[in-house]
PDB file of C-alpha atoms in Angstrom:
ATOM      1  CA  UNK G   1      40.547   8.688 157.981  1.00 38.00           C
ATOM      2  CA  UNK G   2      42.781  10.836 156.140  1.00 44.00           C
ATOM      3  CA  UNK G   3      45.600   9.036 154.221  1.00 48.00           C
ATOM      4  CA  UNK G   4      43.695   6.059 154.067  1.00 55.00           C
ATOM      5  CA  UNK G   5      43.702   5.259 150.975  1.00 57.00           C
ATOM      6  CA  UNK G   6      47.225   5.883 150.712  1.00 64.00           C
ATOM      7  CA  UNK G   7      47.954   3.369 153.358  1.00 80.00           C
ATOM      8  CA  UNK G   8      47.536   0.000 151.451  1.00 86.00           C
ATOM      9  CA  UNK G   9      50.826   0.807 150.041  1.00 87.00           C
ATOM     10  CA  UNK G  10      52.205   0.464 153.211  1.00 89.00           C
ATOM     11  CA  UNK G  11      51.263  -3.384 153.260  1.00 89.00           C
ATOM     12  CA  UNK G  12      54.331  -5.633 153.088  1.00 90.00           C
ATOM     13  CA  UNK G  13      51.406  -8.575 152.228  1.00 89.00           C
ATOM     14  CA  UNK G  14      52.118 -10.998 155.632  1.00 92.00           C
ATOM     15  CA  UNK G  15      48.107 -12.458 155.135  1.00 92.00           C
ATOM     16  CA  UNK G  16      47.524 -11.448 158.964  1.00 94.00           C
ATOM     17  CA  UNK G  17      44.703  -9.863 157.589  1.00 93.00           C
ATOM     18  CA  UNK G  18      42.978 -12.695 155.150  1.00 93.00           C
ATOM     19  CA  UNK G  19      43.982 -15.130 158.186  1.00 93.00           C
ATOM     20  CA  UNK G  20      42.484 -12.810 160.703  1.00 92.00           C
ATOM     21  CA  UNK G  21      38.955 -12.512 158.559  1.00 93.00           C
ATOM     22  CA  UNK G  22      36.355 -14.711 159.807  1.00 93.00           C
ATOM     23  CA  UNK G  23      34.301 -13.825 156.441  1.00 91.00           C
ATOM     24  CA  UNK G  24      36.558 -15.105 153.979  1.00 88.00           C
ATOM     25  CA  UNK G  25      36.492 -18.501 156.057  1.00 89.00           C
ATOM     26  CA  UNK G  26      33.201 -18.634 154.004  1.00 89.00           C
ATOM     27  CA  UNK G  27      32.796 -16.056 151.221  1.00 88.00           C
ATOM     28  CA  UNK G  28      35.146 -15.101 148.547  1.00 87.00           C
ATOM     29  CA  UNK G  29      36.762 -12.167 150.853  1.00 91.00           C
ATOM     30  CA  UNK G  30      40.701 -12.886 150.542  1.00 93.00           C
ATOM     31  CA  UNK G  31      41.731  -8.845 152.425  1.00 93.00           C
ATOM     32  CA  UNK G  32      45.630  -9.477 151.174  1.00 92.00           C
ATOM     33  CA  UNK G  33      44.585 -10.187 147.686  1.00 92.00           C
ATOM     34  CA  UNK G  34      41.807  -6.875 147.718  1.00 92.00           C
ATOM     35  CA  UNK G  35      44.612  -4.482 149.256  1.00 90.00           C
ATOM     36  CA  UNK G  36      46.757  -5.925 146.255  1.00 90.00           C
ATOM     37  CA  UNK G  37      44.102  -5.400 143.766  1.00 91.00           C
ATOM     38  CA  UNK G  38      43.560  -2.307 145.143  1.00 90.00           C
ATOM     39  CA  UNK G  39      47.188  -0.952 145.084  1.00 86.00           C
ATOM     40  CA  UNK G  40      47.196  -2.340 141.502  1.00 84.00           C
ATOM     41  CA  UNK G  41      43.860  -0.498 140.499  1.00 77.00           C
ATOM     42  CA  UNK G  42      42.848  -3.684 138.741  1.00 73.00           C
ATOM     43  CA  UNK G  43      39.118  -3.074 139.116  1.00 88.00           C
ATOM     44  CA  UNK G  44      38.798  -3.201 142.787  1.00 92.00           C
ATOM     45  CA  UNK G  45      35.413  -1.501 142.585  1.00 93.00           C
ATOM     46  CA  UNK G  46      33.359  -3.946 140.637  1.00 92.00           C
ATOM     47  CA  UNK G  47      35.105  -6.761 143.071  1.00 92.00           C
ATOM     48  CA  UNK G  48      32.189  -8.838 144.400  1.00 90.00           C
ATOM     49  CA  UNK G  49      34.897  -9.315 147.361  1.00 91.00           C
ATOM     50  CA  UNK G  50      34.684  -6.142 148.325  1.00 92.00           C
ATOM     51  CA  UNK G  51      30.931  -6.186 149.892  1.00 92.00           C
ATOM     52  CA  UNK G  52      31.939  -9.341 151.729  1.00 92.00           C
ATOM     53  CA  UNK G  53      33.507  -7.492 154.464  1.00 93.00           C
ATOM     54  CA  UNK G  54      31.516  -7.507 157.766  1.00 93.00           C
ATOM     55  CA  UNK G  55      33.800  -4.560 159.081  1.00 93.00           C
ATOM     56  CA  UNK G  56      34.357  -6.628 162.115  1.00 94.00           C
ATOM     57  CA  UNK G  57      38.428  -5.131 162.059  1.00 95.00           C
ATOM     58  CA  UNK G  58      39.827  -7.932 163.061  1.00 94.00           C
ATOM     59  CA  UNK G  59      42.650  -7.169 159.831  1.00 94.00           C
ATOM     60  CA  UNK G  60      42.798  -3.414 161.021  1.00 93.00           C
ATOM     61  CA  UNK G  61      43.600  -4.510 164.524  1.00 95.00           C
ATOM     62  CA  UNK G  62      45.948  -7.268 164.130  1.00 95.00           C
ATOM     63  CA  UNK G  63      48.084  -5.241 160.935  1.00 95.00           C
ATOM     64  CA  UNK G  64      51.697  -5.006 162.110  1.00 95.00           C
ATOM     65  CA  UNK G  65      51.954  -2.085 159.627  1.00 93.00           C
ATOM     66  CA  UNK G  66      48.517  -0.486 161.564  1.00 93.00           C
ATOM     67  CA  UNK G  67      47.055  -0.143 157.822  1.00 93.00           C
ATOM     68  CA  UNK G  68      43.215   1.102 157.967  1.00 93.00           C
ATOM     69  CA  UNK G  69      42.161  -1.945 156.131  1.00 94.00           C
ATOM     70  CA  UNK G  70      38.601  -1.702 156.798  1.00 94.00           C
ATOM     71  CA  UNK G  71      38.691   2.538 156.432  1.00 93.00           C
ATOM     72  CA  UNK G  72      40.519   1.741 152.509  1.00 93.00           C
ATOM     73  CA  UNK G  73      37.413  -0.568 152.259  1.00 94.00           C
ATOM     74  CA  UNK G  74      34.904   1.764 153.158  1.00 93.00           C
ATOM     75  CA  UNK G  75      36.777   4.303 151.167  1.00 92.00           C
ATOM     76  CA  UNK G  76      36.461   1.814 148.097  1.00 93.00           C
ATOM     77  CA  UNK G  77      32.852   0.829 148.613  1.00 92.00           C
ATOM     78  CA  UNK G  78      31.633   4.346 148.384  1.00 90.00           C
ATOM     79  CA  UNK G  79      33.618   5.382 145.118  1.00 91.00           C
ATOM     80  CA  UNK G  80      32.133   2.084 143.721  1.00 92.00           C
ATOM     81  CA  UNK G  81      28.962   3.470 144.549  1.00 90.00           C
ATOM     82  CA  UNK G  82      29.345   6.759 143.241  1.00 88.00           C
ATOM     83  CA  UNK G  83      30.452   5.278 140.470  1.00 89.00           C
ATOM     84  CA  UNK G  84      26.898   3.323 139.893  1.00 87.00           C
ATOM     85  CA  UNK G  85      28.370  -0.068 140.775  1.00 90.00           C
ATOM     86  CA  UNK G  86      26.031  -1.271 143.469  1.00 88.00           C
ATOM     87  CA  UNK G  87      24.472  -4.740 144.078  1.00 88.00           C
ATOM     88  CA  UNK G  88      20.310  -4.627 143.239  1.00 90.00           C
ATOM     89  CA  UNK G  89      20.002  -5.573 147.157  1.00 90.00           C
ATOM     90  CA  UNK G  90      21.701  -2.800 148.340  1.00 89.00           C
ATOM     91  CA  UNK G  91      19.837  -0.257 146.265  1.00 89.00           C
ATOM     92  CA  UNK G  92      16.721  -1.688 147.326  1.00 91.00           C
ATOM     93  CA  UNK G  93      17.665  -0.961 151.014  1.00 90.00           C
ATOM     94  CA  UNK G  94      18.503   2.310 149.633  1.00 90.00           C
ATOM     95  CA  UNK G  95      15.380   2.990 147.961  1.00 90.00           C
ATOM     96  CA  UNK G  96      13.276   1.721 151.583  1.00 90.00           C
ATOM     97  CA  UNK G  97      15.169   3.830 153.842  1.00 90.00           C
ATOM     98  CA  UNK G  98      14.412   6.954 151.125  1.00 90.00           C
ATOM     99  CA  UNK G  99      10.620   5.955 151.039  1.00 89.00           C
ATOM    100  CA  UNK G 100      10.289   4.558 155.170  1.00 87.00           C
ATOM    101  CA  UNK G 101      12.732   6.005 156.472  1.00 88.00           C
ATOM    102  CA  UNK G 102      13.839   2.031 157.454  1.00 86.00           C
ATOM    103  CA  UNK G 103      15.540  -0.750 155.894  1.00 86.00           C
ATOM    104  CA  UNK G 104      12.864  -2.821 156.825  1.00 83.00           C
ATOM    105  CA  UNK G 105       9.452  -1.285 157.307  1.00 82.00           C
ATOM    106  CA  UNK G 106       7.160  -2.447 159.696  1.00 87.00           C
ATOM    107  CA  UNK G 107       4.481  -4.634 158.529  1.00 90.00           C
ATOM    108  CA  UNK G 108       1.128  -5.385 159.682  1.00 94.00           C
ATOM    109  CA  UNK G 109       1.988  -9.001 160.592  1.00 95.00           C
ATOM    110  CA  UNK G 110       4.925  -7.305 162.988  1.00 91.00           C
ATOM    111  CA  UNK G 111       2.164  -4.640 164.092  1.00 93.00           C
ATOM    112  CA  UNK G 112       0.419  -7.577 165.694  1.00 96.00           C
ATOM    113  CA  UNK G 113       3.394  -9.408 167.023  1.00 95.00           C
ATOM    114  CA  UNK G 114       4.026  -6.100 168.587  1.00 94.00           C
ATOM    115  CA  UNK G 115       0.376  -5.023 170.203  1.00 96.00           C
ATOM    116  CA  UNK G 116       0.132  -9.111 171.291  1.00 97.00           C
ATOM    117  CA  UNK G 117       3.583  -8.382 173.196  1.00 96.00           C
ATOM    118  CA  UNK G 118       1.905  -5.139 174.790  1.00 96.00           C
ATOM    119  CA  UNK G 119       3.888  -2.927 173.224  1.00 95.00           C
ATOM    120  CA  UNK G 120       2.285   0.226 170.426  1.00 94.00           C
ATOM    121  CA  UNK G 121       1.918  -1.217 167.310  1.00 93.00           C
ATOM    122  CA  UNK G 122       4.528   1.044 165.776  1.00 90.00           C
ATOM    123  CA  UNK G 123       7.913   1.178 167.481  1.00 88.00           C
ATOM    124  CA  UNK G 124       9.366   5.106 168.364  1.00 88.00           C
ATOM    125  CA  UNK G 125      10.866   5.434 165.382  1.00 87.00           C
ATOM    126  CA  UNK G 126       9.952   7.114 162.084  1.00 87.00           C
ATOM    127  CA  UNK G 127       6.948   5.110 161.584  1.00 83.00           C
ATOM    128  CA  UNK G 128       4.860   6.917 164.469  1.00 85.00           C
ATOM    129  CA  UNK G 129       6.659  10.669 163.603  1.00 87.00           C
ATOM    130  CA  UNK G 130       5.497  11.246 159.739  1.00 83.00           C
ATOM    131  CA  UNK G 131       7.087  14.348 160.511  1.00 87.00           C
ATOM    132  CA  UNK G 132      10.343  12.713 160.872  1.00 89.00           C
ATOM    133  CA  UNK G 133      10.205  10.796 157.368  1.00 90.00           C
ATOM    134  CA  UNK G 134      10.673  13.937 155.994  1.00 90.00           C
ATOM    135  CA  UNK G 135      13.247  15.195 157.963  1.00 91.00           C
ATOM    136  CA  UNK G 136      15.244  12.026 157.003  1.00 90.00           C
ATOM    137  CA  UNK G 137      14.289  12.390 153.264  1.00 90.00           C
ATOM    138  CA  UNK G 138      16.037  16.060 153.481  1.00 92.00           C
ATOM    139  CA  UNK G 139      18.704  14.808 155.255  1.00 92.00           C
ATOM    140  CA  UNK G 140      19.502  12.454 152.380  1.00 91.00           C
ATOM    141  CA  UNK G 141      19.236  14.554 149.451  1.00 92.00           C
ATOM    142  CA  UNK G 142      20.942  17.092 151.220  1.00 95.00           C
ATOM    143  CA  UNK G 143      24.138  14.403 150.902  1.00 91.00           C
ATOM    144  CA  UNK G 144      22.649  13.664 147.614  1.00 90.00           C
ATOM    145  CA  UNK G 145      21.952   9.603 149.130  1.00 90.00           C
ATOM    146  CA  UNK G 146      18.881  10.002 146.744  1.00 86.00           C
ATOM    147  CA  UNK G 147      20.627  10.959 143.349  1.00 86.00           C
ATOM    148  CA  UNK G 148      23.662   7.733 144.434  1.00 86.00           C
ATOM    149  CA  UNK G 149      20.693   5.015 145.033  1.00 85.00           C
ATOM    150  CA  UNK G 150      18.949   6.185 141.571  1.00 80.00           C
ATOM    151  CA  UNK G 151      19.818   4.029 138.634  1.00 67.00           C
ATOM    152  CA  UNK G 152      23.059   4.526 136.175  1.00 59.00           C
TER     153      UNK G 152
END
């Protein structure tokens, strides 16, 4: 991934990208006019665009230039983040996986879907290993995940 970042510059702004995107057939994600904004540092970071992106690569695989599209947007998301600019939603996914150890927790209505099914109640994952919720909660402040999802 090295250069990444660098790479937009590259872009000689064909639209292969935007026309290759099947999520800005129905959100606001135009790739061509992000790179641009991007290139332009016209505050690309608090672009709503940029969290449209379903990292599919579609724009990364059909660029004639082979620009990283979808590495630069990565690259962007997470200096938007550790610059506090994160969407209430994604915090809150933040803040689950930091108390469950999941993005969704298992409920007790999915408990019983799961037992009537024949299968444990809790799936093999951090809800039966307690033990393992804290490995995953040092494993996130040890990349400091705790400290980016706490409030600005």
């Amino acid at each position: 991934m090295e250069g990444t970042g660098s790479d937009i510059l590259k872009c000689m702004h064909c639209g292969v990208c935007s026309g290759s995107c099947p999520s800005g057939r129905h959100t606001s994600l135009n790739v061509r006019r992000l790179l641009k904004k991007a290139r332009n540092d016209t505050g690309v970071l608090s672009d709503d665009s940029l969290w449209m992106c379903t990292t599919c690569y579609n724009c990364q695989e059909r660029c004639p230039r082979g620009i990283g599209i979808v590495d630069a947007i990565f690259e962007m998301r997470a200096l938007a983040v550790r610059e506090g600019i994160i969407y209430p939603e994604h915090r809150k996914v933040g803040e689950l996986l930091l108390e469950h150890g999941h993005a969704v927790p298992i409920d007790e209505e999915n408990m019983a879907k799961r037992e009537a099914l024949g299968l444990a109640p809790l799936p093999p994952t951090v809800h039966s290993f307690p033990e393992g919720l804290e490995e995953v909660k040092k494993l996130m402040a040890s990349c400091r995940f705790d400290e980016l999802m706490s409030e600005k």
